[in-house]
Structures are given as C-alpha cells and as structure tokens.
Coordinates of C-alpha atoms and ligand atoms in Angstrom, one line a residue:
M1052 CA 32.6 58.0 -2.5
T1053 CA 36.0 59.5 -1.9
S1054 CA 38.8 58.6 -4.3
A1055 CA 41.5 61.1 -3.7
V1056 CA 45.1 60.0 -3.4
S1057 CA 47.1 62.5 -1.5
E1058 CA 50.8 63.2 -1.3
S1059 CA 50.6 63.4 2.5
S1060 CA 52.5 66.0 4.5
K1061 CA 54.0 63.1 6.3
T1062 CA 57.5 61.9 5.4
A1063 CA 59.5 58.8 6.3
R1064 CA 63.1 59.2 7.5
L1065 CA 65.6 56.7 6.4
V1066 CA 69.1 56.6 7.9
L1067 CA 71.8 54.7 5.9
E1068 CA 75.3 55.0 7.4
D1069 CA 76.0 58.7 7.6
K1070 CA 73.2 59.8 5.2
E1071 CA 69.7 60.7 6.3
L1072 CA 66.9 60.9 3.8
E1073 CA 63.4 62.3 3.9
L1074 CA 61.1 60.1 1.8
P1075 CA 57.6 61.2 0.7
V1076 CA 54.6 59.3 2.0
V1077 CA 51.7 58.5 -0.3
V1078 CA 48.3 57.8 1.2
G1079 CA 45.6 56.0 -0.7
S1080 CA 41.9 56.7 -0.6
E1081 CA 41.4 53.9 1.9
G1082 CA 44.2 55.2 4.1
E1083 CA 46.9 52.8 2.9
V1084 CA 50.3 54.2 3.4
G1085 CA 53.2 53.8 0.9
I1086 CA 56.7 55.2 1.3
D1087 CA 57.9 56.5 -2.1
I1088 CA 61.5 55.2 -2.4
S1089 CA 62.0 56.2 -6.1
S1090 CA 64.8 58.6 -5.3
L1091 CA 66.6 56.2 -2.9
R1092 CA 69.2 54.9 -5.3
S1093 CA 70.0 58.3 -6.8
Q1094 CA 70.5 59.7 -3.4
T1095 CA 72.2 56.9 -1.6
G1096 CA 73.3 54.3 -4.1
A1097 CA 71.1 51.7 -2.3
I1098 CA 68.0 49.9 -3.6
T1099 CA 65.2 48.2 -1.6
L1100 CA 65.2 44.4 -1.6
D1101 CA 61.8 42.7 -1.4
E1102 CA 61.9 39.2 -2.8
A1103 CA 58.6 38.0 -4.2
Y1104 CA 57.3 41.6 -3.8
V1105 CA 55.8 40.8 -0.4
N1106 CA 55.9 44.4 0.6
T1107 CA 56.2 46.4 -2.6
G1108 CA 53.6 48.6 -4.1
S1109 CA 54.2 48.5 -7.8
T1110 CA 51.7 51.2 -8.8
R1111 CA 48.9 53.4 -7.7
S1112 CA 45.6 52.0 -8.9
A1113 CA 41.9 53.0 -8.7
I1114 CA 40.4 49.7 -9.8
T1115 CA 40.2 47.3 -6.9
F1116 CA 40.5 47.7 -3.2
L1117 CA 41.5 44.7 -1.2
N1118 CA 41.9 44.5 2.6
G1119 CA 43.3 41.0 3.4
E1120 CA 43.1 41.5 7.2
D1121 CA 39.3 42.3 7.1
G1122 CA 38.4 40.1 4.1
V1123 CA 37.2 43.1 2.0
L1124 CA 37.1 43.1 -1.8
R1125 CA 35.7 46.0 -3.9
Y1126 CA 35.7 46.7 -7.6
R1127 CA 35.7 50.5 -8.2
G1128 CA 34.3 50.9 -4.7
Y1129 CA 31.5 48.4 -5.0
P1130 CA 31.6 45.4 -2.6
I1131 CA 32.1 42.1 -4.4
E1132 CA 29.0 40.7 -2.5
T1133 CA 26.8 43.5 -4.0
L1134 CA 28.1 43.0 -7.5
A1135 CA 27.7 39.2 -7.3
E1136 CA 24.1 39.7 -6.2
H1137 CA 23.0 42.4 -8.7
C1138 CA 25.2 42.4 -11.8
D1139 CA 26.0 40.2 -14.6
F1140 CA 29.5 39.5 -15.8
L1141 CA 29.5 42.0 -18.7
E1142 CA 28.3 44.8 -16.5
T1143 CA 31.1 44.0 -14.1
A1144 CA 33.6 43.9 -16.9
Y1145 CA 32.3 47.4 -18.0
L1146 CA 32.7 48.7 -14.5
L1147 CA 36.2 47.5 -14.2
I1148 CA 37.4 48.7 -17.6
Y1149 CA 35.6 52.0 -17.8
G1150 CA 35.3 52.9 -14.1
E1151 CA 31.5 53.3 -13.7
L1152 CA 28.6 50.9 -13.8
P1153 CA 27.0 51.3 -17.3
T1154 CA 23.7 53.0 -17.9
S1155 CA 21.2 50.8 -19.7
D1156 CA 22.2 52.4 -23.0
Q1157 CA 25.9 51.9 -22.3
A1158 CA 25.3 48.3 -21.3
A1159 CA 23.2 47.6 -24.4
S1160 CA 25.9 49.1 -26.7
F1161 CA 28.7 47.3 -24.9
R1162 CA 26.8 43.9 -25.2
E1163 CA 26.3 44.7 -28.9
D1164 CA 30.0 45.4 -29.5
I1165 CA 30.9 42.2 -27.8
R1166 CA 28.4 40.1 -29.8
H1167 CA 29.7 41.6 -33.0
H1168 CA 33.1 39.9 -32.4
T1169 CA 32.3 36.5 -31.0
M1170 CA 33.4 34.4 -34.1
L1171 CA 37.0 33.5 -34.8
H1172 CA 38.6 34.1 -38.1
E1173 CA 38.1 30.8 -40.0
D1174 CA 41.8 30.5 -40.6
M1175 CA 42.4 30.4 -36.8
K1176 CA 40.5 27.1 -36.6
S1177 CA 43.4 25.4 -38.5
F1178 CA 45.7 26.2 -35.5
Y1179 CA 43.8 23.7 -33.5
N1180 CA 44.8 20.9 -35.9
G1181 CA 48.4 21.5 -34.9
F1182 CA 47.8 20.9 -31.1
P1183 CA 48.0 17.4 -29.8
R1184 CA 44.5 16.1 -28.7
D1185 CA 45.6 16.0 -25.1
A1186 CA 47.1 19.5 -25.1
H1187 CA 46.3 21.5 -22.0
P1188 CA 43.6 24.1 -22.9
M1189 CA 45.6 26.8 -21.0
G1190 CA 48.5 26.3 -23.5
I1191 CA 46.0 26.6 -26.4
L1192 CA 44.4 29.6 -24.8
S1193 CA 47.6 31.5 -24.4
S1194 CA 48.9 30.5 -27.9
V1195 CA 45.6 31.5 -29.7
V1196 CA 45.3 34.8 -27.8
G1197 CA 48.9 35.6 -28.8
A1198 CA 48.0 34.7 -32.4
L1199 CA 45.2 37.2 -32.4
S1200 CA 47.9 39.8 -32.9
T1201 CA 48.8 38.2 -36.2
F1202 CA 45.2 38.5 -37.4
Y1203 CA 44.4 42.0 -36.1
Q1204 CA 47.5 44.0 -37.2
D1205 CA 45.2 46.9 -37.7
S1206 CA 44.7 47.4 -33.9
M1207 CA 48.2 47.1 -32.4
D1208 CA 48.9 50.7 -31.6
V1209 CA 48.8 50.9 -27.9
H1210 CA 48.5 54.7 -28.0
D1211 CA 45.4 54.8 -30.3
P1212 CA 42.2 54.6 -28.2
D1213 CA 40.1 53.3 -31.1
Q1214 CA 42.5 50.5 -31.8
V1215 CA 42.7 49.6 -28.1
E1216 CA 38.9 49.7 -27.8
V1217 CA 38.3 47.2 -30.7
S1218 CA 41.0 44.9 -29.2
I1219 CA 39.2 45.0 -25.9
H1220 CA 35.9 44.0 -27.5
R1221 CA 37.6 41.3 -29.6
L1222 CA 39.3 39.8 -26.6
I1223 CA 36.2 39.7 -24.4
A1224 CA 34.1 38.3 -27.2
K1225 CA 36.5 35.7 -28.5
L1226 CA 38.0 34.3 -25.3
P1227 CA 35.0 32.0 -24.6
T1228 CA 35.0 30.8 -28.3
I1229 CA 38.8 30.1 -28.2
A1230 CA 38.3 28.3 -24.9
A1231 CA 35.3 26.2 -26.0
Y1232 CA 37.1 25.2 -29.2
S1233 CA 40.0 23.9 -27.1
H1234 CA 37.5 21.7 -25.2
K1235 CA 35.8 20.4 -28.4
K1236 CA 39.2 19.6 -29.9
S1237 CA 40.1 17.6 -26.8
I1238 CA 37.0 15.4 -27.1
G1239 CA 37.0 15.1 -30.9
Q1240 CA 33.7 17.0 -31.5
P1241 CA 33.1 19.6 -34.1
F1242 CA 33.5 23.2 -33.1
V1243 CA 30.3 25.0 -32.3
Y1244 CA 29.9 28.5 -33.6
P1245 CA 28.8 31.2 -31.1
K1246 CA 25.1 32.1 -31.0
N1247 CA 24.7 35.8 -30.6
S1248 CA 21.1 35.6 -29.4
L1249 CA 22.4 34.1 -26.2
S1250 CA 23.8 35.9 -23.2
Y1251 CA 27.6 35.7 -22.6
C1252 CA 27.4 32.8 -20.2
E1253 CA 24.7 31.0 -22.1
N1254 CA 26.7 31.3 -25.2
F1255 CA 29.8 29.8 -23.6
L1256 CA 27.8 26.8 -22.3
H1257 CA 26.2 26.4 -25.7
M1258 CA 29.7 26.3 -27.4
M1259 CA 30.9 23.8 -24.8
F1260 CA 28.0 21.4 -24.8
S1261 CA 25.9 21.6 -27.9
T1262 CA 26.6 19.4 -30.9
P1263 CA 25.3 19.6 -34.5
A1264 CA 23.5 16.4 -33.8
G1265 CA 21.3 17.6 -30.9
D1266 CA 19.7 20.6 -29.2
Y1267 CA 21.1 22.1 -26.1
E1268 CA 19.5 24.6 -23.7
A1269 CA 21.6 25.8 -20.8
D1270 CA 20.0 25.3 -17.4
P1271 CA 19.4 28.8 -15.9
D1272 CA 20.9 27.6 -12.6
F1273 CA 24.1 26.8 -14.5
V1274 CA 24.1 30.2 -16.2
E1275 CA 23.6 31.9 -12.8
A1276 CA 26.5 29.9 -11.2
L1277 CA 28.8 30.6 -14.1
N1278 CA 28.0 34.3 -14.1
L1279 CA 28.8 34.5 -10.4
L1280 CA 32.1 32.6 -10.7
L1281 CA 33.2 34.9 -13.5
I1282 CA 32.3 38.0 -11.4
V1283 CA 34.2 36.9 -8.3
H1284 CA 37.3 36.2 -10.4
A1285 CA 37.1 39.4 -12.5
D1286 CA 39.9 41.3 -10.7
H1287 CA 42.2 41.0 -7.7
E1288 CA 44.5 44.0 -8.0
Q1289 CA 48.3 43.3 -8.4
N1290 CA 48.2 39.5 -8.4
C1291 CA 50.8 37.5 -10.3
S1292 CA 49.0 37.4 -13.7
T1293 CA 47.8 41.0 -13.5
S1294 CA 51.3 42.2 -12.7
T1295 CA 52.6 40.1 -15.6
V1296 CA 50.1 41.8 -17.9
R1297 CA 51.2 45.2 -16.7
M1298 CA 54.9 44.3 -16.9
V1299 CA 54.6 43.1 -20.5
G1300 CA 52.3 46.0 -21.4
S1301 CA 54.8 48.5 -19.9
S1302 CA 57.1 47.7 -22.8
N1303 CA 54.3 48.9 -25.1
A1304 CA 53.6 45.4 -26.3
N1305 CA 50.2 45.1 -27.8
L1306 CA 47.2 44.0 -25.7
F1307 CA 46.9 40.5 -27.2
A1308 CA 50.6 39.8 -26.4
S1309 CA 50.2 41.2 -22.8
I1310 CA 47.1 39.1 -22.1
S1311 CA 48.7 36.0 -23.6
A1312 CA 51.5 36.4 -21.1
G1313 CA 49.0 36.9 -18.3
I1314 CA 47.3 33.6 -19.2
G1315 CA 50.7 31.9 -18.9
A1316 CA 51.2 33.3 -15.4
L1317 CA 47.7 32.3 -14.3
W1318 CA 48.3 28.7 -15.3
G1319 CA 50.6 27.9 -12.4
P1320 CA 49.2 25.9 -9.6
L1321 CA 50.2 28.5 -7.0
H1322 CA 47.9 31.0 -8.8
G1323 CA 44.9 30.2 -11.1
G1324 CA 46.0 26.6 -11.7
A1325 CA 45.1 25.9 -8.0
N1326 CA 41.5 25.2 -8.9
E1327 CA 42.4 22.3 -11.1
A1328 CA 45.1 21.1 -8.6
C1329 CA 42.5 21.4 -5.7
V1330 CA 40.0 19.2 -7.4
N1331 CA 42.7 16.7 -8.2
M1332 CA 43.7 16.7 -4.5
L1333 CA 40.0 16.3 -3.4
E1334 CA 39.6 13.4 -5.7
Q1335 CA 42.8 11.8 -4.3
I1336 CA 41.5 12.3 -0.8
T1337 CA 38.1 10.8 -1.7
R1338 CA 39.8 7.7 -3.2
D1339 CA 41.8 7.5 0.0
N1340 CA 38.6 6.9 2.0
G1341 CA 38.2 10.6 2.8
N1342 CA 41.1 10.5 5.2
V1343 CA 41.6 14.3 5.4
Q1344 CA 43.8 14.2 8.5
K1345 CA 46.5 12.4 6.5
Y1346 CA 46.6 15.3 4.0
V1347 CA 46.5 18.0 6.6
D1348 CA 49.5 16.2 8.3
M1349 CA 51.3 16.0 4.9
A1350 CA 50.7 19.7 4.3
K1351 CA 52.3 20.5 7.7
D1352 CA 55.3 18.3 7.1
K1353 CA 58.2 20.5 6.1
Q1354 CA 60.0 17.6 4.5
N1355 CA 57.1 17.2 2.1
N1356 CA 56.4 19.5 -0.8
F1357 CA 52.7 18.8 -0.5
R1358 CA 50.4 21.9 0.2
L1359 CA 46.7 22.0 0.7
M1360 CA 45.6 23.4 -2.7
G1361 CA 43.0 26.1 -2.4
F1362 CA 44.3 27.1 1.0
G1363 CA 46.3 30.2 1.9
H1364 CA 46.7 33.5 0.2
R1365 CA 49.5 36.2 0.0
V1366 CA 47.1 39.0 0.9
Y1367 CA 44.1 37.4 2.7
K1368 CA 44.9 36.7 6.3
N1369 CA 41.3 36.2 7.1
R1370 CA 38.5 34.6 5.1
D1371 CA 38.6 35.2 1.4
P1372 CA 35.3 36.9 0.7
R1373 CA 35.2 35.2 -2.8
A1374 CA 35.4 31.8 -1.1
T1375 CA 32.4 32.6 1.1
I1376 CA 30.3 33.6 -1.9
I1377 CA 31.4 30.6 -3.9
K1378 CA 30.7 28.1 -1.0
T1379 CA 27.2 29.5 -0.6
S1380 CA 26.5 29.2 -4.3
C1381 CA 28.0 25.7 -4.4
D1382 CA 25.8 24.5 -1.6
K1383 CA 22.7 26.0 -3.2
L1384 CA 23.5 24.6 -6.6
L1385 CA 24.2 21.1 -5.3
Q1386 CA 20.9 21.2 -3.3
K1387 CA 18.9 22.4 -6.3
L1388 CA 20.4 19.7 -8.5
D1389 CA 19.9 17.2 -5.8
L1390 CA 23.5 16.2 -6.3
K1391 CA 25.5 14.6 -3.5
D1392 CA 29.1 15.2 -4.6
P1393 CA 31.5 13.4 -2.3
L1394 CA 34.1 16.0 -3.2
F1395 CA 32.0 18.7 -1.6
E1396 CA 31.8 16.6 1.6
V1397 CA 35.5 16.0 1.6
A1398 CA 36.2 19.7 1.0
Q1399 CA 34.0 20.7 4.0
K1400 CA 35.6 18.1 6.2
L1401 CA 39.1 19.3 5.1
E1402 CA 38.2 22.9 5.7
E1403 CA 36.9 22.1 9.2
T1404 CA 40.0 20.0 10.1
A1405 CA 42.5 22.5 8.8
L1406 CA 40.8 25.4 10.5
R1407 CA 41.0 23.6 13.9
D1408 CA 44.7 22.9 13.4
S1409 CA 47.2 25.3 15.0
Y1410 CA 49.5 25.2 12.0
F1411 CA 46.8 26.7 9.8
V1412 CA 45.5 29.0 12.5
E1413 CA 48.9 30.5 13.3
R1414 CA 49.7 31.1 9.7
K1415 CA 46.2 32.5 9.0
L1416 CA 45.6 30.0 6.2
Y1417 CA 42.0 29.9 5.0
P1418 CA 40.2 28.4 2.0
N1419 CA 40.7 30.7 -1.0
V1420 CA 38.6 31.3 -4.1
D1421 CA 39.9 28.1 -5.7
F1422 CA 38.8 25.8 -2.9
Y1423 CA 35.1 25.4 -3.8
S1424 CA 35.0 26.7 -7.4
G1425 CA 36.1 23.3 -8.8
V1426 CA 33.1 21.6 -7.1
I1427 CA 30.7 24.0 -8.9
Y1428 CA 32.5 23.6 -12.3
R1429 CA 32.2 19.8 -11.9
A1430 CA 28.5 20.2 -11.2
L1431 CA 28.2 22.2 -14.4
G1432 CA 29.9 19.4 -16.3
I1433 CA 33.0 21.4 -17.0
P1434 CA 36.1 19.1 -17.3
V1435 CA 38.8 19.6 -14.8
Q1436 CA 41.4 20.8 -17.3
M1437 CA 39.1 23.7 -18.2
F1438 CA 38.8 25.1 -14.7
T1439 CA 41.8 27.5 -15.0
V1440 CA 40.5 28.5 -18.4
L1441 CA 37.3 29.6 -16.7
F1442 CA 39.4 31.6 -14.3
A1443 CA 41.1 33.3 -17.3
I1444 CA 37.8 34.2 -18.9
G1445 CA 36.7 35.7 -15.6
R1446 CA 40.0 37.6 -15.0
L1447 CA 40.2 39.1 -18.5
P1448 CA 38.4 42.4 -17.7
G1449 CA 40.7 42.9 -14.7
W1450 CA 43.8 42.4 -16.9
I1451 CA 42.4 44.8 -19.5
A1452 CA 41.5 47.4 -16.9
H1453 CA 45.0 47.3 -15.4
W1454 CA 46.7 47.4 -18.8
K1455 CA 44.5 50.4 -19.8
E1456 CA 45.1 52.2 -16.5
M1457 CA 48.8 51.7 -16.8
H1458 CA 48.9 53.4 -20.2
A1459 CA 46.5 56.1 -19.1
D1460 CA 48.8 56.9 -16.2
G1461 CA 51.8 57.2 -18.6
S1462 CA 53.7 54.5 -16.8
R1463 CA 57.4 53.9 -17.6
I1464 CA 58.8 50.5 -18.6
N1465 CA 58.7 48.2 -15.6
R1466 CA 62.2 47.2 -14.8
P1467 CA 63.1 45.9 -11.3
R1468 CA 66.7 45.9 -10.0
Q1469 CA 68.6 43.2 -8.2
I1470 CA 71.3 42.6 -5.8
Y1471 CA 74.0 40.7 -7.7
T1472 CA 75.3 37.6 -5.8
G1473 CA 77.4 35.9 -8.5
P1474 CA 81.2 35.8 -8.9
T1475 CA 83.1 39.0 -9.1
R1476 CA 85.3 39.7 -12.1
R1477 CA 87.3 36.6 -13.2
D1478 CA 89.9 35.9 -15.8
F1479 CA 88.9 33.8 -18.8
V1480 CA 90.3 30.2 -18.7
P1481 CA 90.9 28.6 -22.1
V1482 CA 89.0 25.3 -22.6
D1483 CA 92.1 23.0 -22.4
Q1484 CA 93.0 24.5 -19.0
R1485 CA 89.6 24.2 -17.3
Ligands
CMC2344 N1 49.4 24.4 2.7 C1 50.3 24.2 3.7 N2 51.1 25.2 4.1 C2 50.9 26.4 3.5 C3 50.0 26.6 2.5 C4 49.2 25.6 2.1 N3 48.3 25.7 1.1 N4 50.1 27.9 2.1 C5 51.0 28.5 2.8 N5 51.5 27.6 3.7 C6 52.6 27.9 4.7 C7 54.0 27.9 4.1 O1 54.6 26.7 4.1 C8 54.6 28.9 5.1 O2 55.0 28.2 6.2 P1 56.3 28.6 7.1 O3 56.0 30.0 7.5 O4 56.4 27.6 8.2 O5 57.4 28.6 6.1 C9 53.5 29.9 5.4 O6 52.3 29.1 5.3 C10 53.5 31.1 4.5 O7 53.4 30.6 3.2 P2 54.1 31.3 1.9 O8 54.3 30.3 0.9 O9 55.3 32.1 2.4 O10 53.0 32.3 1.5 P3 52.9 33.1 0.1 O11 52.2 34.3 0.4 O12 54.2 33.2 -0.6 O13 52.0 32.1 -0.8 C11 50.1 31.0 -1.8 C12 50.6 32.2 -1.0 C13 48.7 31.2 -2.2 C14 51.0 30.7 -3.0 C15 50.2 29.8 -0.8 O14 49.4 29.9 0.3 C16 49.9 28.4 -1.5 O15 50.8 27.8 -2.1 N6 48.6 28.0 -1.5 C17 48.2 26.8 -2.3 C18 48.0 27.2 -3.7 C19 46.7 28.0 -3.9 O16 45.7 27.7 -3.4 N7 46.8 29.1 -4.7 C20 45.6 29.9 -5.0 C21 45.7 31.3 -4.5 S1 44.1 32.2 -4.6 C22 43.8 32.3 -6.3 C23 44.7 33.3 -6.9 O17 44.3 34.5 -6.9 O18 45.7 32.9 -7.5

C-alpha cells in the first residue's frame, strides 16, 4: 500500500498575455496529476472556468479511488469486488469512516454503538402525521434527518470529536428507521420499532415488512442482496451529493444539516433518483411491447429530452464496476427465487441494443449502478419510491467519511467564483418611466 501524495517537482507553465506563471503540480498516490491554480487570481486577476466541474479537483482525498477509463473503484485501497464478496455493510462503513477495516473487537463495538441508537425519539413520530400520505420518501428522509439537529442539540459542535462521533452513530442507526417509517406511513400501516437482535439489513427489512399482526423473517437471500447493494453504493468520491455534503459542511454546518442537504442532491434523476426513473422507464418499455429500439432512438434524438436512465456516467467511460456486480447478483437472485421479471429481460435487451449503437459507443455510454439495482429492489418487494432512499442509506457512510475528512484537513469554506455575464452598471429608472 502506498498512499503518499507528493508535491511533485514538476510545474505547469501558464501564459496569459504578457504574464508567465509557474504553477505547482500535485500528484496523487495513483499517479493522478492536478495543477494547483490557487494562486492564479492573485497573480493574474484571472480565474479558471469549468462549468459543471468537469475538470476540477475540489479537494485531495484518501477515501475512494476511481478510474473511469479502466472501470476501477476502490474504497481505502480495497477493490469494490473484494469488499462486496467479503464484508458486510457496517464493516464497509467503518472502513470508509475510520480508514481501516475493523478488527473483530472494533467491529463488535461499532455494531453495538449503532444498535444503541436505532430508535427514533417518540416525538419525532408526530412529524410523519404532517406529511401527506403520498409524500415522496426522499422528501421525508431529508426533512427528518435535518430535524435530528433539533433533537440532538448536545452534539452539534463540529470541532468536538465526541459530539461528531455520537452524531455519526445516530445517523447510521436511525436512517433505516426514518426510511422504513416513511414507507409505513405511505401504506397506512403502524410503524414497526427496530429489533436490535437483528443485523443492520435484517432490521431494515423487518421494519419495512413486518406488522404487529404477523411474524416476519427476512429471507437470507434478500439480506445478502441488500447488503451488497448498500456496499456498492457506499462511496463514489466527489459526486454531486458528496460534494454537496462537503460544501454545506465547509460552512461548519452540523453533520445532520449537511447530510440532509446531501439527501436532497441525491434525489435528482440525474444522480441517485435515476434508479427510480430507470424502473419507471423499463416499465414503460415493457408496456410498450418491449420495443427497446424505439426508446434507444428517442434517447438519440436531440430534439427529445428523453435519456436512457441508468446509462452514462460523468466519470466512467467504460463499464461501471458496480453495475457488473449488481447485474450478476440480480441474475442470481432472480434464478434462486425462480422469478421471471419481464423488466430484467427488457433491461438486458436494452443494454444489448444500446451497446451496439454507434451513438452510445462513440459517447462511451454504459449501464451505470442504477440500471439493474431497481430490478433487485423489486424482487425484494421494495416499492419504487423507496429505491433512492436505499441509495441514501448506502451512501451515508461515504458522505460522513468525506465530511469528517474535510474537517480533519482543516478545509476553508467552499466558495466558487464566477464570470459575471449580466448587465454592466445601469441607472435606476423610476417605476412610472419603465
Ligand atoms: N441517454 C442518452 N444520451 C446520453 C445519456 C443517456 N443516458 N447520457 C449522456 N448522453 C449523451 C449526452 O446527450 C451528450 O451527448 P452530446 O455529446 O451529443 O451532447 C453526451 O452523451 C455526454 O453527456 P453529458 O450529459 O454531457 O454527460 P454528463 O457527464 O454531464 O452527465 C449523466 C452524466 C450521468 C448525468 C448522464 O449520462 C445522464 O443523464 N444519464 C442518465 C441519468 C443516470 O443514469 N444517472 C445516474 C448516474 S450513476 C449514479 C450516480 O452516482 O448518481
């Protein structure tokens, strides 16, 4: 394992009109090169312009390595495939947040800390009465997580490690409970309290599917599939929601407020909301007699806003390794359950058709993590509106790890600049003369 980041002896030379500037070059532990432009404005008056941050490194980070050209994803140096095979979600969360895989004592103590906090304050339950029955669970999740800050005012100091630690445990423990309650609310069933004798994933399924009127025992295959899905979603370096969490956290906003903002960012269909949008799209294609070519043509048509959901990625220009893991698991689960889901067949047909099409080949658009995840969630009986909520539960350790790393590195408030394109100074015109 090598993890050094060097200020390399290389420099980049930038010429702007009559000024020439030497800029330091930073090289990451995997050889990635970044040109440090932080002195550019003070030396030249110019800023860099990179709309949508396509080419901007916002931070140095030791959490996740991603190589989109080669389809590589590693958490703290460990390949995602290895973690998916050998770890459970809480071990993976520990790895992301604390930097090392836990020893058995550390794992036991972490699990105990999480179990200790699984219940919601009874007063929080009354929030759910205020939401309409058909409220989207992502809206509920974001609101209730934000509201945790009103209940735990004793742990809001972002510079106090003990307060941060208890907030981390509370968030990881309570997010599944908050999520399951939002589902119960939507179907008019009573909330089911967490059961601490169960594992993290078993407990979530228990809160989702058991009722006071009957027994429920989670199918071990379901638990395994859920565990895997949470692991592959656990971090993805500086994606939209993680950057949001870092951005909000950089103002020294508390962890609950920062995570609540991240949940909002994840909700969008171009990000985590793609899993819900993808299943809706696959259902539509299935109803349309499985006519995948029609939808591939629509996605290529520049006059049409339609995109193939679950396809394409800002960073992956090759197969998304998470999609490969999920597709294999999906195949296995459907076979084990002896389920023939027409959506899975449509998804496979759509993938084959798109990957043969020069539009998708030239733009390097492959299925991403959200393409097959919805098919597994359906097989587990999870309603479609809950798909992005599952993504949020999975992504939580990544958000926390980045928030923590940012504070540990003593980051300054994040504050991008802009190139102003509005009117230059104008004289005020009184209302009767406009
Ligand atoms: N269907 C059709 N065309 C596409 C698609 C798609 N799904 N994705 C990208 N393109 C085209 C796009 O129109 C553009 O074409 P052109 O060069 O002719 O203008 C080109 O490919 C590049 O696309 P872009 O929008 O500039 O790429 P981006 O990096 O800004 O966007 C993306 C990445 C993921 C938002 C985009 O691929 C997309 O909208 N995909 C569908 C939504 C989706 O599946 N999101 C989940 C992402 S993975 C989970 C997560 O981590 O969030």
